[in-house]
PDB file of C-alpha atoms in Angstrom:
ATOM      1  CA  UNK A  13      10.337   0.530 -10.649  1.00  0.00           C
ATOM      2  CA  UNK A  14      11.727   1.183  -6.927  1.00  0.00           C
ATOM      3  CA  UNK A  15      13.549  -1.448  -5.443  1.00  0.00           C
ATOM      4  CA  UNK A  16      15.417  -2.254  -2.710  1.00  0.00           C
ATOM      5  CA  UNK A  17      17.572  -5.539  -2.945  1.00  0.00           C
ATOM      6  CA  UNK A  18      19.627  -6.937   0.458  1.00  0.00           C
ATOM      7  CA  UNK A  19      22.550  -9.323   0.769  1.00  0.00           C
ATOM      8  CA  UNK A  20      23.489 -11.803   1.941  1.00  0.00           C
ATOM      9  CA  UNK A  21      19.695 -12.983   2.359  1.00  0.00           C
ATOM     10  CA  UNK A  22      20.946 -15.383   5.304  1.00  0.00           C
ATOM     11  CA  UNK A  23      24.213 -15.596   7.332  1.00  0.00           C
ATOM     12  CA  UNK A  24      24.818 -17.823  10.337  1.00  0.00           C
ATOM     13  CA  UNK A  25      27.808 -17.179  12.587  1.00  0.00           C
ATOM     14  CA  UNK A  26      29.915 -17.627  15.798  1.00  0.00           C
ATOM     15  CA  UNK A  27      29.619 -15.085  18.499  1.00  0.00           C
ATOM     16  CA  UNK A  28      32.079 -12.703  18.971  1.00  0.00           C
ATOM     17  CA  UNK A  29      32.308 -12.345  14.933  1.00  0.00           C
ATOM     18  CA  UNK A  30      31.788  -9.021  13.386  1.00  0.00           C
ATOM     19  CA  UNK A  31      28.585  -8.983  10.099  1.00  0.00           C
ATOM     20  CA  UNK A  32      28.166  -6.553   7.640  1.00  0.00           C
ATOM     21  CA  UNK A  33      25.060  -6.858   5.708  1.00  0.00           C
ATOM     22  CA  UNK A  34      24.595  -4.857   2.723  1.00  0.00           C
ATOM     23  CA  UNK A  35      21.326  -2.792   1.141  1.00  0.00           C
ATOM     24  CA  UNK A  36      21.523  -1.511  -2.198  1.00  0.00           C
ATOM     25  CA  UNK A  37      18.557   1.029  -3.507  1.00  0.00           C
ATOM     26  CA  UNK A  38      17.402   1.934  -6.844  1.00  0.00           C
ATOM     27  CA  UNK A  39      14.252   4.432  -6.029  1.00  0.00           C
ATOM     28  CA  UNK A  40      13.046   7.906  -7.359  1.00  0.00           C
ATOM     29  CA  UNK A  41      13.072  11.078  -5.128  1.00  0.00           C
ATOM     30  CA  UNK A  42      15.060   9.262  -2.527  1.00  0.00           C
ATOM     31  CA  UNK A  43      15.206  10.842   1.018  1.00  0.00           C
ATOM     32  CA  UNK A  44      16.337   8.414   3.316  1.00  0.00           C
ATOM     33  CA  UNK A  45      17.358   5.143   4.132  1.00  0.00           C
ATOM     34  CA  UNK A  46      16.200   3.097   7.254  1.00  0.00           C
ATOM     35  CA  UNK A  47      17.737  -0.176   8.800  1.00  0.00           C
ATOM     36  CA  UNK A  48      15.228  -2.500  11.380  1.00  0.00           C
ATOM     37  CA  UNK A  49      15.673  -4.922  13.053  1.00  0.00           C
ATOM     38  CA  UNK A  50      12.829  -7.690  13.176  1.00  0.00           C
ATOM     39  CA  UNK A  51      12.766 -10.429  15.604  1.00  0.00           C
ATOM     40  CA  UNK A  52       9.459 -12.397  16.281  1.00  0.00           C
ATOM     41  CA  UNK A  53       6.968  -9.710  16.179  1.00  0.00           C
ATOM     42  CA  UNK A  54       7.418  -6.022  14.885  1.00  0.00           C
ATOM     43  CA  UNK A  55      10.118  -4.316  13.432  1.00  0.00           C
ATOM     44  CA  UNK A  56      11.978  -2.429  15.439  1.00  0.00           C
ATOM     45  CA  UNK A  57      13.929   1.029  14.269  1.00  0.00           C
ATOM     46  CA  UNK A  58      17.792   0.948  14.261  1.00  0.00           C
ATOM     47  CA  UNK A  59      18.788   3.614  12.101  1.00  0.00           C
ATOM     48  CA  UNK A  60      17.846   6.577   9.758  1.00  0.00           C
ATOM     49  CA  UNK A  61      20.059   7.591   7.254  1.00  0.00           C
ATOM     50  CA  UNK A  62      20.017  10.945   5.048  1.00  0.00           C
ATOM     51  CA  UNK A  63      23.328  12.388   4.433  1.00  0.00           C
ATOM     52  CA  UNK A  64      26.471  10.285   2.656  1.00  0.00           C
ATOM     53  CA  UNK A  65      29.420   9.460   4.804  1.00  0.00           C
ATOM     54  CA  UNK A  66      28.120  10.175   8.028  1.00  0.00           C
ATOM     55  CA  UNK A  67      28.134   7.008  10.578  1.00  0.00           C
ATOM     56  CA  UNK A  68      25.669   6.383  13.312  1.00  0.00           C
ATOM     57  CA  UNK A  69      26.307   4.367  15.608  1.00  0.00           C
ATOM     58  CA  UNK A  70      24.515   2.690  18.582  1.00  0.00           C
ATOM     59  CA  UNK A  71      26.586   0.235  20.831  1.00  0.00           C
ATOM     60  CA  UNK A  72      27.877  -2.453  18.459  1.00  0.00           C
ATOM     61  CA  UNK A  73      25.691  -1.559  15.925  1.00  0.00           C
ATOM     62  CA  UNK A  74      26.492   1.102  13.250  1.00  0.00           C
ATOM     63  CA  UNK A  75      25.274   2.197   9.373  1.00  0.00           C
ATOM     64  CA  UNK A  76      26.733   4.369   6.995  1.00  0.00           C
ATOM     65  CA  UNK A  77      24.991   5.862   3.622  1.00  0.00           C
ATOM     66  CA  UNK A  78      26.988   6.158   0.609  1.00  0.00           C
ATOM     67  CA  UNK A  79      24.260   8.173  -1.797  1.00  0.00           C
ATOM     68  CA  UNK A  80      26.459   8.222  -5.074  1.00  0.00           C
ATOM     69  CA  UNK A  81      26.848   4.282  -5.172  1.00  0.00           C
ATOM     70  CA  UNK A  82      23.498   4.033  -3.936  1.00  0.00           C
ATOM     71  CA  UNK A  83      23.761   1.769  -1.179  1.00  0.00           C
ATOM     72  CA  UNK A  84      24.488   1.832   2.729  1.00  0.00           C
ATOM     73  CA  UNK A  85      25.800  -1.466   5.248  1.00  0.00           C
ATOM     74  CA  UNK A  86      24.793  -2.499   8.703  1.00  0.00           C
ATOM     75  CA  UNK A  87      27.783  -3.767  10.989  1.00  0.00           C
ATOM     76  CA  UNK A  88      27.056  -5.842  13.641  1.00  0.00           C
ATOM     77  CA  UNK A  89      30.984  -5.986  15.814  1.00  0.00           C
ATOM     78  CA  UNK A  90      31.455  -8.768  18.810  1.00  0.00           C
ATOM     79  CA  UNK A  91      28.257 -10.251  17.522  1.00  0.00           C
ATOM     80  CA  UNK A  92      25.726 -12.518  20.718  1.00  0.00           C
ATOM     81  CA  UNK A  93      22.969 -14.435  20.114  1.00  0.00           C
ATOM     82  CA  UNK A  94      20.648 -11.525  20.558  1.00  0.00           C
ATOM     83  CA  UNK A  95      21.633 -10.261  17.766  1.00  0.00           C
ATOM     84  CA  UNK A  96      19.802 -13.330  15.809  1.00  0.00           C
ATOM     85  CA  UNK A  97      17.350 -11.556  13.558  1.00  0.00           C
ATOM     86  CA  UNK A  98      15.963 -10.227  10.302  1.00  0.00           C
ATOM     87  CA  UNK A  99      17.257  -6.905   9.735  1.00  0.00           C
ATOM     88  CA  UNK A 100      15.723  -4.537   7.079  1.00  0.00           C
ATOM     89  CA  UNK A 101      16.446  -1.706   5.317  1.00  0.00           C
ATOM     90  CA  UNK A 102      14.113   0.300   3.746  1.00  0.00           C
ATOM     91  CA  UNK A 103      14.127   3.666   0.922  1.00  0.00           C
ATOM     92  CA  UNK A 104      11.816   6.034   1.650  1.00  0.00           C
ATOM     93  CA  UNK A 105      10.853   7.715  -1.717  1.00  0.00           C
ATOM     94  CA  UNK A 106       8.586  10.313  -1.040  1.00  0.00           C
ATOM     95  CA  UNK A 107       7.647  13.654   1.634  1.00  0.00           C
ATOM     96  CA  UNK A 108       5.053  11.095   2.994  1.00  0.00           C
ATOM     97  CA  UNK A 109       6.896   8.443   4.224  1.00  0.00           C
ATOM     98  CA  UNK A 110       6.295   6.146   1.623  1.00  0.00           C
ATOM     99  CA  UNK A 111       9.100   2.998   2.603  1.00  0.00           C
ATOM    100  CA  UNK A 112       9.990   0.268   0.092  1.00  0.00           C
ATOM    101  CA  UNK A 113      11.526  -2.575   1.665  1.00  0.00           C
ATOM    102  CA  UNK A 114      14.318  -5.086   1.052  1.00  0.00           C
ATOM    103  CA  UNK A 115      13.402  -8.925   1.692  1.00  0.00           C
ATOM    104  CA  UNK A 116      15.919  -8.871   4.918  1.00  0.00           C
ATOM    105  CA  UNK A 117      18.844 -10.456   5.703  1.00  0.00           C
ATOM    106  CA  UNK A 118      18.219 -13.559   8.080  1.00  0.00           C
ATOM    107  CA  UNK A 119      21.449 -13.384  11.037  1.00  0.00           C
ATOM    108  CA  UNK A 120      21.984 -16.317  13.120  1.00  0.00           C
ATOM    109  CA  UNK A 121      24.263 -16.220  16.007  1.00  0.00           C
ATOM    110  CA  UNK A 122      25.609 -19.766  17.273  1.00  0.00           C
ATOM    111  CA  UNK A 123      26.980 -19.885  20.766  1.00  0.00           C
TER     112      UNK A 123
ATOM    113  CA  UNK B   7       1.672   1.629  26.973  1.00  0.00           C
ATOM    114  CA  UNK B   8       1.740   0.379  23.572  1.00  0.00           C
ATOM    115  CA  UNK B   9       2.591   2.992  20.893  1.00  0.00           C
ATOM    116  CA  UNK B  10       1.480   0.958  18.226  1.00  0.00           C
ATOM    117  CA  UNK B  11      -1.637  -1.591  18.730  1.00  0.00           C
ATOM    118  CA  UNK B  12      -3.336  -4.108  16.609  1.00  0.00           C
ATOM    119  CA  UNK B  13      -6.327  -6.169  17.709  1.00  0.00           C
ATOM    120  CA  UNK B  14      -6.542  -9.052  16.924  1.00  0.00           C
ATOM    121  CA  UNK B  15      -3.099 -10.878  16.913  1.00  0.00           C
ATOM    122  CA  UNK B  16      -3.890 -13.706  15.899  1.00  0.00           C
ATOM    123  CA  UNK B  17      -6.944 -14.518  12.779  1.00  0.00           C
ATOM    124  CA  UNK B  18      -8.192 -17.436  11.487  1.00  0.00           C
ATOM    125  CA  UNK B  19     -10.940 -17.795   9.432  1.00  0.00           C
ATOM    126  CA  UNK B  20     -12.647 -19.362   6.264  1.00  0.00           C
ATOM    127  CA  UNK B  21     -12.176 -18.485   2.751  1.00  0.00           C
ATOM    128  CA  UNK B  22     -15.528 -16.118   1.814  1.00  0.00           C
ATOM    129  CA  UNK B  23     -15.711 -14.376   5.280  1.00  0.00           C
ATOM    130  CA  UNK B  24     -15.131 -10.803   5.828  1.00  0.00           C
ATOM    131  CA  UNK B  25     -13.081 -10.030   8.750  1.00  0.00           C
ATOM    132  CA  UNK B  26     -11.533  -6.799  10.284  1.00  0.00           C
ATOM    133  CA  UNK B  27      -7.995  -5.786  12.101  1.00  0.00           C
ATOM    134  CA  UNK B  28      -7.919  -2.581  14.160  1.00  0.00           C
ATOM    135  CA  UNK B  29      -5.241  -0.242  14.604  1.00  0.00           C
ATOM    136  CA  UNK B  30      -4.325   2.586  16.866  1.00  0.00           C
ATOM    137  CA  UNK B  31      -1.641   4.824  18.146  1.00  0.00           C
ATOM    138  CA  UNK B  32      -1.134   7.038  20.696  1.00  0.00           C
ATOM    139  CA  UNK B  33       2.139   8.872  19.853  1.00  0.00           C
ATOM    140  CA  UNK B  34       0.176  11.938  18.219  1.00  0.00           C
ATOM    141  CA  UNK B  35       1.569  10.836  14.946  1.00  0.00           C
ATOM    142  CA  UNK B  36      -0.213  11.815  11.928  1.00  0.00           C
ATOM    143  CA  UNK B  37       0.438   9.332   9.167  1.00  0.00           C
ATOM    144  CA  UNK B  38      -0.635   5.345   9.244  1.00  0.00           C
ATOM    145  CA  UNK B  39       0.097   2.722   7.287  1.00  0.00           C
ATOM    146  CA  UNK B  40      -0.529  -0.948   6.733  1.00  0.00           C
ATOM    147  CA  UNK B  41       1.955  -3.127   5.369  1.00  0.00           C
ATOM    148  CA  UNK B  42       1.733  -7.029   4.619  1.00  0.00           C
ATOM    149  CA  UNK B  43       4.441  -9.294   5.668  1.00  0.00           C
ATOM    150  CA  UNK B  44       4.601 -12.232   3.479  1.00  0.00           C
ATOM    151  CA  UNK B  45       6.176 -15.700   4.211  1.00  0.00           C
ATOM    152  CA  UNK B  46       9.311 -14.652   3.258  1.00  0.00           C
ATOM    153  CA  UNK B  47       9.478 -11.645   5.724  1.00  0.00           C
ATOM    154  CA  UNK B  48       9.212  -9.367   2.693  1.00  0.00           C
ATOM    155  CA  UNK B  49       7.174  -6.194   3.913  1.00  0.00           C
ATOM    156  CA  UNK B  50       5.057  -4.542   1.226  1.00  0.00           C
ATOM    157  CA  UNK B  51       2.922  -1.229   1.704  1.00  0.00           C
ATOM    158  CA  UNK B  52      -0.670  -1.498   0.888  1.00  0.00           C
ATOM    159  CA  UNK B  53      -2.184   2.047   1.887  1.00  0.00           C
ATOM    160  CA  UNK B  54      -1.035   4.950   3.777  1.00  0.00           C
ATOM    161  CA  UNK B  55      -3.113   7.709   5.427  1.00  0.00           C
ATOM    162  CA  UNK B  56      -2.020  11.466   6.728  1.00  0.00           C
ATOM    163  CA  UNK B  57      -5.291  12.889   9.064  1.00  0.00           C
ATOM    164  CA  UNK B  58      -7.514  11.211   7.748  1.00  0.00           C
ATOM    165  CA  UNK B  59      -6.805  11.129   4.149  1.00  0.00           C
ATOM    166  CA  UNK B  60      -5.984   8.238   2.200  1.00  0.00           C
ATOM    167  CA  UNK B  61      -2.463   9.339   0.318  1.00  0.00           C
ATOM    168  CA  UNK B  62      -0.865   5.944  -0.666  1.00  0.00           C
ATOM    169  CA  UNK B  63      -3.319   2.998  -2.737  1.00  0.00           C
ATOM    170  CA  UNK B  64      -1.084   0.436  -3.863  1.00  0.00           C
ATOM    171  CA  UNK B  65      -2.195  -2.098  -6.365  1.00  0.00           C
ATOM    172  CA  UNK B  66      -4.183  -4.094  -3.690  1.00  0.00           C
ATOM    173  CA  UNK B  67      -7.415  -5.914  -4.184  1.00  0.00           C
ATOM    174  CA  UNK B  68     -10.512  -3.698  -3.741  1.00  0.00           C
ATOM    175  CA  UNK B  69     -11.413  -6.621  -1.171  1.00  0.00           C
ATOM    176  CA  UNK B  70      -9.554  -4.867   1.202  1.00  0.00           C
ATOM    177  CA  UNK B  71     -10.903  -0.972   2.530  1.00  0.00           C
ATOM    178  CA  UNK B  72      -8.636   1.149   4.698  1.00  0.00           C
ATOM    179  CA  UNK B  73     -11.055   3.410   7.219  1.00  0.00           C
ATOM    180  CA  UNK B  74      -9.761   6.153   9.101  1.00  0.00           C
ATOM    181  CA  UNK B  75     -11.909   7.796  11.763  1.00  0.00           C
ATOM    182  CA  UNK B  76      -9.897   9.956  13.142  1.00  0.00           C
ATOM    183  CA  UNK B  77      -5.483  10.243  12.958  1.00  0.00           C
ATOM    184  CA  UNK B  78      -5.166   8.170  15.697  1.00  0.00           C
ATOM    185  CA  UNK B  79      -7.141   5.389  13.949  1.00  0.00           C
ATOM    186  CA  UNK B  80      -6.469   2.626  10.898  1.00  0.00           C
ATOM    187  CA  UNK B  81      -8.887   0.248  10.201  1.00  0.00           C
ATOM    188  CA  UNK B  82      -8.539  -2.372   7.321  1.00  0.00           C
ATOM    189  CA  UNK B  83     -11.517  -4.365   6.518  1.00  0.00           C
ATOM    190  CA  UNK B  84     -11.058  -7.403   4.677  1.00  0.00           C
ATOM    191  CA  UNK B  85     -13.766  -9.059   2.346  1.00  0.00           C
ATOM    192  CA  UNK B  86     -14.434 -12.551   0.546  1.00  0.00           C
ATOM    193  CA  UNK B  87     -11.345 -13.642   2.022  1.00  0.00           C
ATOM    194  CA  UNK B  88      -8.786 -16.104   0.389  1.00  0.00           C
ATOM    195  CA  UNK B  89      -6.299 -18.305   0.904  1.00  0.00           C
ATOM    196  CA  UNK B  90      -3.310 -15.931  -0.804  1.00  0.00           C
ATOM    197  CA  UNK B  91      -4.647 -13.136   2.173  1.00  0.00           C
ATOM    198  CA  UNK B  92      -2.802 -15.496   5.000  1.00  0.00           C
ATOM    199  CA  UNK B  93       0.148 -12.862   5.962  1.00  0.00           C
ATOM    200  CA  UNK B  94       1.320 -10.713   8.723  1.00  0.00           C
ATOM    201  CA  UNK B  95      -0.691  -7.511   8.524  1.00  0.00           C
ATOM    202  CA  UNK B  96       1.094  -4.929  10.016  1.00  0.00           C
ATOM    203  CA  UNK B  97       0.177  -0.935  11.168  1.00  0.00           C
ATOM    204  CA  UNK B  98       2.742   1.779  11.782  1.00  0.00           C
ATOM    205  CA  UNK B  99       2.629   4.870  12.410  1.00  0.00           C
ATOM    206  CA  UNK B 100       5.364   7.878  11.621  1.00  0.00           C
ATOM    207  CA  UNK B 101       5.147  12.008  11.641  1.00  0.00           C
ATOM    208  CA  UNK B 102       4.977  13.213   7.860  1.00  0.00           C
ATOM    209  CA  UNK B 103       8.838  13.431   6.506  1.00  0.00           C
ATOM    210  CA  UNK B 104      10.160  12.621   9.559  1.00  0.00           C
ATOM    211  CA  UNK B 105      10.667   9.141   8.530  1.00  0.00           C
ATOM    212  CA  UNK B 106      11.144   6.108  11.360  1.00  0.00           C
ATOM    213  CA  UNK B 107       8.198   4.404  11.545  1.00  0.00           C
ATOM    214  CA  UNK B 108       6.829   2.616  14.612  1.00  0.00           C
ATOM    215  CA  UNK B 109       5.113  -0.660  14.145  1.00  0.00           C
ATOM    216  CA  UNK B 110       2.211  -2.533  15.587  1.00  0.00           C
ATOM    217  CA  UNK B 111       3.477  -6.373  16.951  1.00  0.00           C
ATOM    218  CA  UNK B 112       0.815  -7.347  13.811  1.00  0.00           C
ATOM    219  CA  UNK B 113      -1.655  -9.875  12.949  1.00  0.00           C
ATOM    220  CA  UNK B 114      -1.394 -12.962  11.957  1.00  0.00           C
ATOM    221  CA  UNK B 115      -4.166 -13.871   9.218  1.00  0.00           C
ATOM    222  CA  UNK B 116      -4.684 -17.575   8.554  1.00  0.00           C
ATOM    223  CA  UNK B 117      -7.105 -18.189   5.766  1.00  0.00           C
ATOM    224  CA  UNK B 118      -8.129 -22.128   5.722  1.00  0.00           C
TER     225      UNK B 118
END
């Protein structure tokens, strides 16, 4: 069975710290590896990953794959409360997009 | 302009009625889905459609039909309603492969 598991599921911290949340994927005919980020309405894209070892970044946020361990992380750096969220990752396993999503890490960031 | 839109937001409604949630996009994509958010924000997928086609059926009730009338279009009907139904519904669209979906800001089903 495909599965996608998350961790921590919740974190609260200061501003100005840096998070690293972690998704860890056990799915057939992987092909890539997506990180949201939901707030109170729809999830919003962050990242898609395909290829091991290669980071992307976007401002203080940034995602790296690693396909043999079968996992990838999400670092948050100089964290604000904007960042306060649900971020998920998601495996998609087949040609037609078919995601399978982790429950979601919960980030809070106190002032 | 909304990529992604569901109507309605916001449902509530009695246990037995059948009830409806419309979705559209308008980013020339040509697979839709429909995924339910449950209480504990975990997102499952319940159906998935490429032009017109239904390609994904998950194990969901038959209570609940997809309809597709054209690519730009995702309908999910909803009968006999009950109370385990109350979720986010939520419709997103991506090109086929190309992964990165876009979402629809959902509906909220209440079931009393």
């Amino acid at each position: 069975e495909d599965k996608v598991v998350q961790s921590p599921l919740s974190l609260v911290v200061h501003e100005g710290d840096t998070v690293t949340l972690n998704c860890s994927y056990e799915v057939t005919n992987f092909r890539s590896l997506l990180w949201y980020k939901q707030e109170k309405k729809a999830p919003t894209f962050l990242f898609m990953l395909t290829s091991s070892g290669i980071e992307k970044k976007s401002g203080r946020l940034s995602s790296i794959l690693d396909k043999k361990e079968l996992f990838s992380i999400l670092n948050i750096t100089a964290t604000q409360t904007g960042d306060s969220a649900v971020y998920l990752c998601a495996a998609t396993t087949d040609s037609w997009g078919k995601f399978q999503f982790g429950a979601g890490t919960q980030v809070v960031v106190t002032p | 302009d909304t990529a992604v839109s569901q109507t309605p937001k916001y449902l509530v409604t009695q246990m037995g009625n059948d009830k409806s949630i419309k979705c559209e996009q308008n980013l020339g994509h040509d697979t839709m889905y429909w995924y339910k958010q449950d209480s504990k924000k975990f997102l499952k997928i319940m159906f998935s459609y490429n032009n017109k086609e239904l390609i994904i059926n998950e194990t969901v009730p038959n209570r609940f039909s997809p309809k597709s009338p054209d690519k730009a279009h995702l309908n999910l009907h909803i009968n006999s309603l009950e109370l385990g139904d109350s979720a986010v519904y939520f419709c997103a669209s991506s090109e086929t492969g190309a992964g990165g979906y876009t979402f629809g800001s959902g509906t909220r089903l209440t079931v009393v």
